CSV table of C-alpha atoms and ligand atoms in Angstrom, one decimal:
chain,number,residue,atom,x,y,z
A,1,UNK,CA,101.0,16.7,209.2
A,2,UNK,CA,100.9,13.5,211.3
A,3,UNK,CA,102.9,10.7,209.7
A,4,UNK,CA,100.8,7.6,208.9
A,5,UNK,CA,102.3,4.4,210.1
A,6,UNK,CA,102.2,1.3,207.8
A,7,UNK,CA,99.2,-0.9,208.4
A,8,UNK,CA,100.1,-4.1,210.2
A,9,UNK,CA,100.2,-7.2,208.1
A,10,UNK,CA,98.7,-10.4,209.3
A,11,UNK,CA,100.9,-13.5,209.6
A,12,UNK,CA,99.3,-15.0,206.5
A,13,UNK,CA,100.1,-11.8,204.5
A,14,UNK,CA,103.7,-11.8,205.8
A,15,UNK,CA,104.1,-15.5,204.8
A,16,UNK,CA,102.6,-14.7,201.3
A,17,UNK,CA,105.0,-11.8,201.0
A,18,UNK,CA,108.0,-13.8,202.0
A,19,UNK,CA,107.1,-16.5,199.5
A,20,UNK,CA,106.6,-14.0,196.8
A,21,UNK,CA,110.0,-12.2,197.5
A,22,UNK,CA,111.8,-15.5,197.4
A,23,UNK,CA,110.9,-15.8,193.8
A,24,UNK,CA,111.0,-12.1,192.8
A,25,UNK,CA,114.3,-11.3,194.5
A,26,UNK,CA,115.9,-14.8,194.2
A,27,UNK,CA,116.5,-15.2,197.9
A,28,UNK,CA,117.0,-18.5,199.8
A,29,UNK,CA,115.7,-18.6,203.4
A,30,UNK,CA,117.7,-20.7,205.8
A,31,UNK,CA,116.4,-21.4,209.3
A,32,UNK,CA,118.1,-22.9,212.4
A,33,UNK,CA,116.2,-25.7,214.2
A,34,UNK,CA,115.8,-23.4,217.2
A,35,UNK,CA,113.9,-20.5,215.5
A,36,UNK,CA,110.1,-20.3,216.0
A,37,UNK,CA,107.8,-22.7,214.1
A,38,UNK,CA,106.3,-20.2,211.7
A,39,UNK,CA,109.8,-19.3,210.4
A,40,UNK,CA,110.7,-22.9,210.1
A,41,UNK,CA,107.5,-23.5,208.0
A,42,UNK,CA,108.3,-20.7,205.5
A,43,UNK,CA,112.1,-21.5,205.2
A,44,UNK,CA,113.6,-23.3,202.2
A,45,UNK,CA,116.0,-25.3,204.5
A,46,UNK,CA,116.1,-26.0,208.2
A,47,UNK,CA,119.2,-27.3,209.9
A,48,UNK,CA,122.0,-26.7,212.4
A,49,UNK,CA,124.4,-23.9,212.1
A,50,UNK,CA,127.2,-25.5,210.2
A,51,UNK,CA,124.9,-27.6,208.0
A,52,UNK,CA,123.2,-24.4,206.9
A,53,UNK,CA,126.4,-22.4,206.4
A,54,UNK,CA,127.8,-25.1,204.2
A,55,UNK,CA,124.5,-25.4,202.3
A,56,UNK,CA,124.6,-21.6,201.6
A,57,UNK,CA,127.7,-22.3,199.4
A,58,UNK,CA,125.7,-24.6,197.1
A,59,UNK,CA,122.4,-22.8,196.7
A,60,UNK,CA,122.0,-21.0,193.4
A,61,UNK,CA,120.5,-17.9,194.9
A,62,UNK,CA,122.9,-15.0,195.4
A,63,UNK,CA,121.1,-13.7,198.4
A,64,UNK,CA,120.8,-15.8,201.6
A,65,UNK,CA,118.5,-14.8,204.4
A,66,UNK,CA,119.8,-16.6,207.5
A,67,UNK,CA,117.4,-16.9,210.4
A,68,UNK,CA,119.5,-17.6,213.5
A,69,UNK,CA,122.1,-15.8,215.6
A,70,UNK,CA,124.8,-13.5,214.2
A,71,UNK,CA,127.8,-15.9,214.3
A,72,UNK,CA,125.8,-18.1,211.9
A,73,UNK,CA,125.4,-15.3,209.4
A,74,UNK,CA,129.2,-14.6,209.8
A,75,UNK,CA,130.0,-18.3,209.1
A,76,UNK,CA,127.8,-18.2,206.0
A,77,UNK,CA,129.6,-15.1,204.8
A,78,UNK,CA,133.0,-16.5,205.5
A,79,UNK,CA,132.2,-19.6,203.4
A,80,UNK,CA,130.3,-17.7,200.7
A,81,UNK,CA,132.1,-14.3,200.5
A,82,UNK,CA,130.6,-13.4,197.2
A,83,UNK,CA,127.0,-13.8,198.3
A,84,UNK,CA,124.8,-11.3,200.1
A,85,UNK,CA,124.0,-12.6,203.5
A,86,UNK,CA,121.1,-10.9,205.3
A,87,UNK,CA,119.5,-11.6,208.7
A,88,UNK,CA,116.1,-10.8,210.2
A,89,UNK,CA,117.9,-9.6,213.4
A,90,UNK,CA,121.6,-9.0,213.1
A,91,UNK,CA,121.7,-8.1,216.8
A,92,UNK,CA,120.6,-11.6,217.9
A,93,UNK,CA,123.8,-12.8,219.4
A,94,UNK,CA,124.8,-16.0,221.2
A,95,UNK,CA,125.7,-15.4,224.8
A,96,UNK,CA,128.0,-18.5,224.8
A,97,UNK,CA,130.0,-17.2,221.7
A,98,UNK,CA,130.6,-14.0,223.7
A,99,UNK,CA,132.1,-15.8,226.7
A,100,UNK,CA,135.6,-16.1,225.1
A,101,UNK,CA,138.0,-13.3,224.0
A,102,UNK,CA,141.0,-13.4,221.7
A,103,UNK,CA,143.1,-12.1,224.6
A,104,UNK,CA,142.2,-15.2,226.7
A,105,UNK,CA,143.0,-17.5,223.7
A,106,UNK,CA,146.4,-15.8,223.3
A,107,UNK,CA,147.1,-16.0,227.0
A,108,UNK,CA,146.6,-19.8,227.0
A,109,UNK,CA,148.6,-20.2,223.7
A,110,UNK,CA,151.6,-18.5,225.3
A,111,UNK,CA,151.6,-21.2,228.1
A,112,UNK,CA,152.1,-24.3,225.8
A,113,UNK,CA,154.5,-25.3,223.0
A,114,UNK,CA,152.4,-28.2,221.8
A,115,UNK,CA,148.8,-26.8,221.8
A,116,UNK,CA,145.9,-26.8,219.4
A,117,UNK,CA,143.1,-24.3,219.9
A,118,UNK,CA,139.9,-26.0,219.0
A,119,UNK,CA,136.9,-23.8,218.6
A,120,UNK,CA,133.3,-25.0,218.6
A,121,UNK,CA,131.6,-23.5,215.4
A,122,UNK,CA,129.3,-21.6,217.8
A,123,UNK,CA,131.9,-18.8,218.0
A,124,UNK,CA,132.4,-15.4,216.5
A,125,UNK,CA,134.6,-14.8,213.5
A,126,UNK,CA,137.1,-13.1,215.8
A,127,UNK,CA,137.4,-16.2,217.9
A,128,UNK,CA,137.7,-18.5,214.9
A,129,UNK,CA,140.5,-16.2,213.6
A,130,UNK,CA,142.6,-17.0,216.7
A,131,UNK,CA,141.9,-20.8,216.5
A,132,UNK,CA,143.6,-23.7,214.7
A,133,UNK,CA,140.5,-25.8,213.9
A,134,UNK,CA,136.7,-25.6,214.3
A,135,UNK,CA,134.5,-28.5,215.3
A,136,UNK,CA,130.8,-29.2,215.5
A,137,UNK,CA,129.1,-31.3,218.1
A,138,UNK,CA,128.9,-34.1,215.5
A,139,UNK,CA,132.6,-34.2,214.5
A,140,UNK,CA,134.4,-32.9,217.6
A,141,UNK,CA,135.6,-36.4,218.8
A,142,UNK,CA,136.8,-37.4,215.4
A,143,UNK,CA,138.7,-34.2,214.8
A,144,UNK,CA,140.3,-33.8,218.3
A,145,UNK,CA,141.4,-37.4,218.1
A,146,UNK,CA,143.1,-36.8,214.8
A,147,UNK,CA,145.1,-33.8,215.9
A,148,UNK,CA,148.9,-34.4,216.5
A,149,UNK,CA,149.0,-32.1,219.5
A,150,UNK,CA,148.5,-33.6,223.0
A,151,UNK,CA,147.3,-30.3,224.6
A,152,UNK,CA,143.9,-29.1,223.3
A,153,UNK,CA,142.4,-25.8,224.4
A,154,UNK,CA,138.7,-26.3,223.7
A,155,UNK,CA,136.6,-23.1,223.6
A,156,UNK,CA,134.2,-21.9,224.6
A,157,UNK,CA,131.8,-24.5,225.9
A,158,UNK,CA,132.8,-26.2,229.2
A,159,UNK,CA,130.2,-28.9,228.8
A,160,UNK,CA,131.1,-30.0,225.3
A,161,UNK,CA,134.7,-29.7,226.3
A,162,UNK,CA,134.2,-32.0,229.3
A,163,UNK,CA,132.4,-34.5,227.1
A,164,UNK,CA,135.4,-34.6,224.7
A,165,UNK,CA,137.8,-34.8,227.7
A,166,UNK,CA,135.9,-37.8,229.0
A,167,UNK,CA,135.9,-39.6,225.7
A,168,UNK,CA,139.6,-38.9,224.8
A,169,UNK,CA,141.7,-39.6,227.9
A,170,UNK,CA,144.8,-39.6,225.7
A,171,UNK,CA,144.5,-35.8,225.2
A,172,UNK,CA,145.1,-33.1,227.8
A,173,UNK,CA,141.9,-31.1,227.2
A,174,UNK,CA,142.1,-27.6,228.7
A,175,UNK,CA,138.6,-26.3,229.3
A,176,UNK,CA,137.2,-22.8,229.1
A,177,UNK,CA,134.3,-21.8,231.4
A,178,UNK,CA,131.8,-20.8,228.7
A,179,UNK,CA,128.4,-22.4,228.5
A,180,UNK,CA,125.1,-22.3,226.6
A,181,UNK,CA,122.6,-20.9,229.1
A,182,UNK,CA,119.8,-23.0,227.5
A,183,UNK,CA,121.5,-26.4,227.8
A,184,UNK,CA,123.5,-25.7,230.9
A,185,UNK,CA,120.3,-25.1,232.9
A,186,UNK,CA,118.7,-28.4,232.2
A,187,UNK,CA,118.5,-29.9,235.7
A,188,UNK,CA,119.5,-33.5,236.2
A,189,UNK,CA,116.9,-34.0,238.9
A,190,UNK,CA,114.1,-32.9,236.5
A,191,UNK,CA,115.4,-35.4,233.9
A,192,UNK,CA,115.6,-38.2,236.5
A,193,UNK,CA,112.0,-37.5,237.5
A,194,UNK,CA,110.8,-37.8,233.9
A,195,UNK,CA,112.7,-41.0,233.4
A,196,UNK,CA,111.1,-42.5,236.6
A,197,UNK,CA,107.7,-41.6,235.3
A,198,UNK,CA,108.4,-42.8,231.7
A,199,UNK,CA,111.0,-45.5,231.9
A,200,UNK,CA,110.3,-46.6,228.3
A,201,UNK,CA,110.9,-43.2,226.7
A,202,UNK,CA,114.2,-42.4,224.9
A,203,UNK,CA,116.3,-39.7,226.4
A,204,UNK,CA,117.9,-37.4,223.8
A,205,UNK,CA,120.7,-35.1,225.0
A,206,UNK,CA,122.7,-32.4,223.3
A,207,UNK,CA,126.3,-32.5,224.6
A,208,UNK,CA,126.1,-28.8,225.6
A,209,UNK,CA,124.2,-30.0,228.6
A,210,UNK,CA,126.0,-30.7,231.9
A,211,UNK,CA,127.9,-34.0,232.3
A,212,UNK,CA,125.3,-35.5,234.7
A,213,UNK,CA,122.6,-34.9,232.1
A,214,UNK,CA,124.7,-36.2,229.3
A,215,UNK,CA,125.3,-39.4,231.3
A,216,UNK,CA,121.6,-40.1,231.3
A,217,UNK,CA,121.2,-39.9,227.5
A,218,UNK,CA,120.3,-42.9,225.4
A,219,UNK,CA,121.4,-40.8,222.5
A,220,UNK,CA,123.9,-37.9,222.8
A,221,UNK,CA,124.5,-35.8,219.8
A,222,UNK,CA,124.0,-32.7,217.7
A,223,UNK,CA,120.5,-31.4,217.0
A,224,UNK,CA,120.5,-33.2,213.7
A,225,UNK,CA,121.6,-36.5,215.3
A,226,UNK,CA,118.8,-36.2,217.8
A,227,UNK,CA,116.2,-35.5,215.1
A,228,UNK,CA,117.5,-38.4,213.1
A,229,UNK,CA,117.0,-40.7,216.1
A,230,UNK,CA,113.3,-39.6,216.3
A,231,UNK,CA,112.9,-40.4,212.6
A,232,UNK,CA,113.5,-44.0,213.5
A,233,UNK,CA,110.2,-43.7,215.3
A,234,UNK,CA,111.0,-46.7,217.6
A,235,UNK,CA,110.0,-45.4,221.1
A,236,UNK,CA,106.7,-44.5,222.6
A,237,UNK,CA,108.0,-41.1,223.6
A,238,UNK,CA,111.1,-38.9,224.0
A,239,UNK,CA,112.6,-36.9,226.8
A,240,UNK,CA,114.2,-34.0,224.9
A,241,UNK,CA,117.2,-32.3,226.5
A,242,UNK,CA,117.9,-29.5,224.0
A,243,UNK,CA,116.3,-26.3,222.8
A,244,UNK,CA,112.5,-26.6,222.3
A,245,UNK,CA,112.5,-25.2,218.8
A,246,UNK,CA,113.6,-28.7,217.5
A,247,UNK,CA,110.2,-30.1,218.8
A,248,UNK,CA,108.5,-28.7,215.7
A,249,UNK,CA,110.5,-31.0,213.4
A,250,UNK,CA,110.5,-33.9,215.8
A,251,UNK,CA,106.7,-33.8,216.0
A,252,UNK,CA,106.5,-33.9,212.2
A,253,UNK,CA,109.0,-36.8,212.1
A,254,UNK,CA,107.1,-38.9,214.6
A,255,UNK,CA,103.4,-37.7,214.8
A,256,UNK,CA,101.4,-39.0,217.7
A,257,UNK,CA,104.5,-39.6,219.9
A,258,UNK,CA,104.9,-37.7,223.2
A,259,UNK,CA,107.8,-35.3,223.6
A,260,UNK,CA,108.7,-34.2,227.1
A,261,UNK,CA,110.9,-31.3,228.0
A,262,UNK,CA,112.5,-31.5,231.5
A,263,UNK,CA,112.9,-27.8,232.3
A,264,UNK,CA,111.0,-24.6,231.4
A,265,UNK,CA,114.3,-22.7,230.5
A,266,UNK,CA,115.0,-24.7,227.4
A,267,UNK,CA,114.3,-21.7,225.1
A,268,UNK,CA,116.9,-19.6,223.5
A,269,UNK,CA,115.8,-16.0,223.7
A,270,UNK,CA,118.3,-14.9,221.0
A,271,UNK,CA,116.9,-17.4,218.5
A,272,UNK,CA,113.4,-16.2,219.2
A,273,UNK,CA,114.3,-12.6,218.2
A,274,UNK,CA,113.7,-13.8,214.7
A,275,UNK,CA,110.1,-13.1,213.8
A,276,UNK,CA,108.1,-13.3,210.6
A,277,UNK,CA,107.8,-9.5,210.5
A,278,UNK,CA,111.6,-9.1,210.7
A,279,UNK,CA,112.1,-11.8,208.1
A,280,UNK,CA,109.7,-10.0,205.8
A,281,UNK,CA,111.4,-6.6,206.4
A,282,UNK,CA,114.9,-8.1,205.8
A,283,UNK,CA,113.8,-9.5,202.5
A,284,UNK,CA,112.0,-6.3,201.5
A,285,UNK,CA,114.9,-4.0,202.2
A,286,UNK,CA,117.8,-6.6,201.7
A,287,UNK,CA,119.1,-5.4,205.1
A,288,UNK,CA,120.6,-5.8,207.6
A,289,UNK,CA,123.5,-7.4,205.7
A,290,UNK,CA,126.6,-9.2,207.2
A,291,UNK,CA,129.6,-7.1,206.3
A,292,UNK,CA,133.0,-8.3,207.4
A,293,UNK,CA,136.6,-7.2,207.1
A,294,UNK,CA,138.5,-9.1,204.3
A,295,UNK,CA,141.4,-10.1,206.5
A,296,UNK,CA,139.2,-11.3,209.3
A,297,UNK,CA,137.2,-13.4,206.8
A,298,UNK,CA,140.5,-15.0,205.5
A,299,UNK,CA,141.7,-15.7,209.1
A,300,UNK,CA,138.4,-17.2,210.2
A,301,UNK,CA,138.2,-19.4,207.1
A,302,UNK,CA,141.4,-21.3,207.9
A,303,UNK,CA,140.0,-23.2,210.9
A,304,UNK,CA,136.8,-23.9,209.1
A,305,UNK,CA,138.7,-25.3,206.1
A,306,UNK,CA,140.9,-27.4,208.5
A,307,UNK,CA,137.7,-28.8,210.0
A,308,UNK,CA,136.3,-29.8,206.6
A,309,UNK,CA,139.7,-31.4,205.6
A,310,UNK,CA,139.8,-33.5,208.8
A,311,UNK,CA,136.1,-34.3,209.0
A,312,UNK,CA,136.1,-35.6,205.4
A,313,UNK,CA,139.1,-37.8,206.0
A,314,UNK,CA,137.3,-40.2,208.4
A,315,UNK,CA,133.8,-41.3,209.4
A,316,UNK,CA,132.2,-39.3,212.2
A,317,UNK,CA,132.1,-41.0,215.6
A,318,UNK,CA,129.5,-39.1,217.6
B,1,SF4,S1,121.0,-22.1,222.1
B,1,SF4,FE1,122.8,-21.7,223.2
B,1,SF4,S2,124.5,-21.9,221.8
B,1,SF4,FE2,122.6,-21.7,220.6
B,1,SF4,S3,122.4,-19.5,220.2
B,1,SF4,FE3,121.2,-19.9,222.0
B,1,SF4,S4,122.7,-19.5,223.7
B,1,SF4,FE4,123.9,-19.7,221.8
């Protein structure tokens, strides 16, 4: 007999089901700023990767559904090992996080006596396990400045690393050649054209963009910093040099303002693998779940704890 496939649910039915399961199954839904609008609208919390991973430690729900890419689910699991962390698409990976290997880290470590390996939080647990401290785009300057080592191997993002290098000339920052394909491809000429056409608009730039684009920014910072700038609502419009998913929250923060995006490639395909249907299915089946080796979790926790210790000791400077 022919197998009947399940009838397709409408978006409204999926949203209703997701809301119902949050209550019935005691699940909190976390969504990164870069996932699609309909998921942001149904999430309990929206934020950047580290903000959300930290938040997962404090939510009362024992099951966390993390809508983002897989290193984010890993970070949430490392910080909340007793919670169940599920993801709509566990195969949604970050190309930048995959651009560094533990062999490469060990190769550089062997070349210096006085070296700190500083990993951007946008890295896999394996990479974190080989690093001394993690940083976010918000606290990287503060943390690198506070390290006793002169030699800093910053991984994996060459653009954020170059930004740190330019701001902290007292350090010998050794760069890796990884990059975020979304931010790296923002063309400086396209930004300049927009500035010429809209000289009174504010230029918001994420430091994962190339140095020439970063140099044009009125505000350079993490996704949250850029959103906070829009909340001030003190410009007629904004030229946004980061992933387009953030526009959803920016438009809510400053309705009626114009938001311009310089290049068409500012979309992260990995983030867009999260769909309402996959979110519904993950909550329905409580899979796929992030499972990690105990020892790896312990090793990857060390640089995250070091970051928290150093970040909380001073006020952020970026
Ligand atoms: S936006 Fe860039 S850093 Fe973020 S998940 Fe996509 S590729 Fe990775």
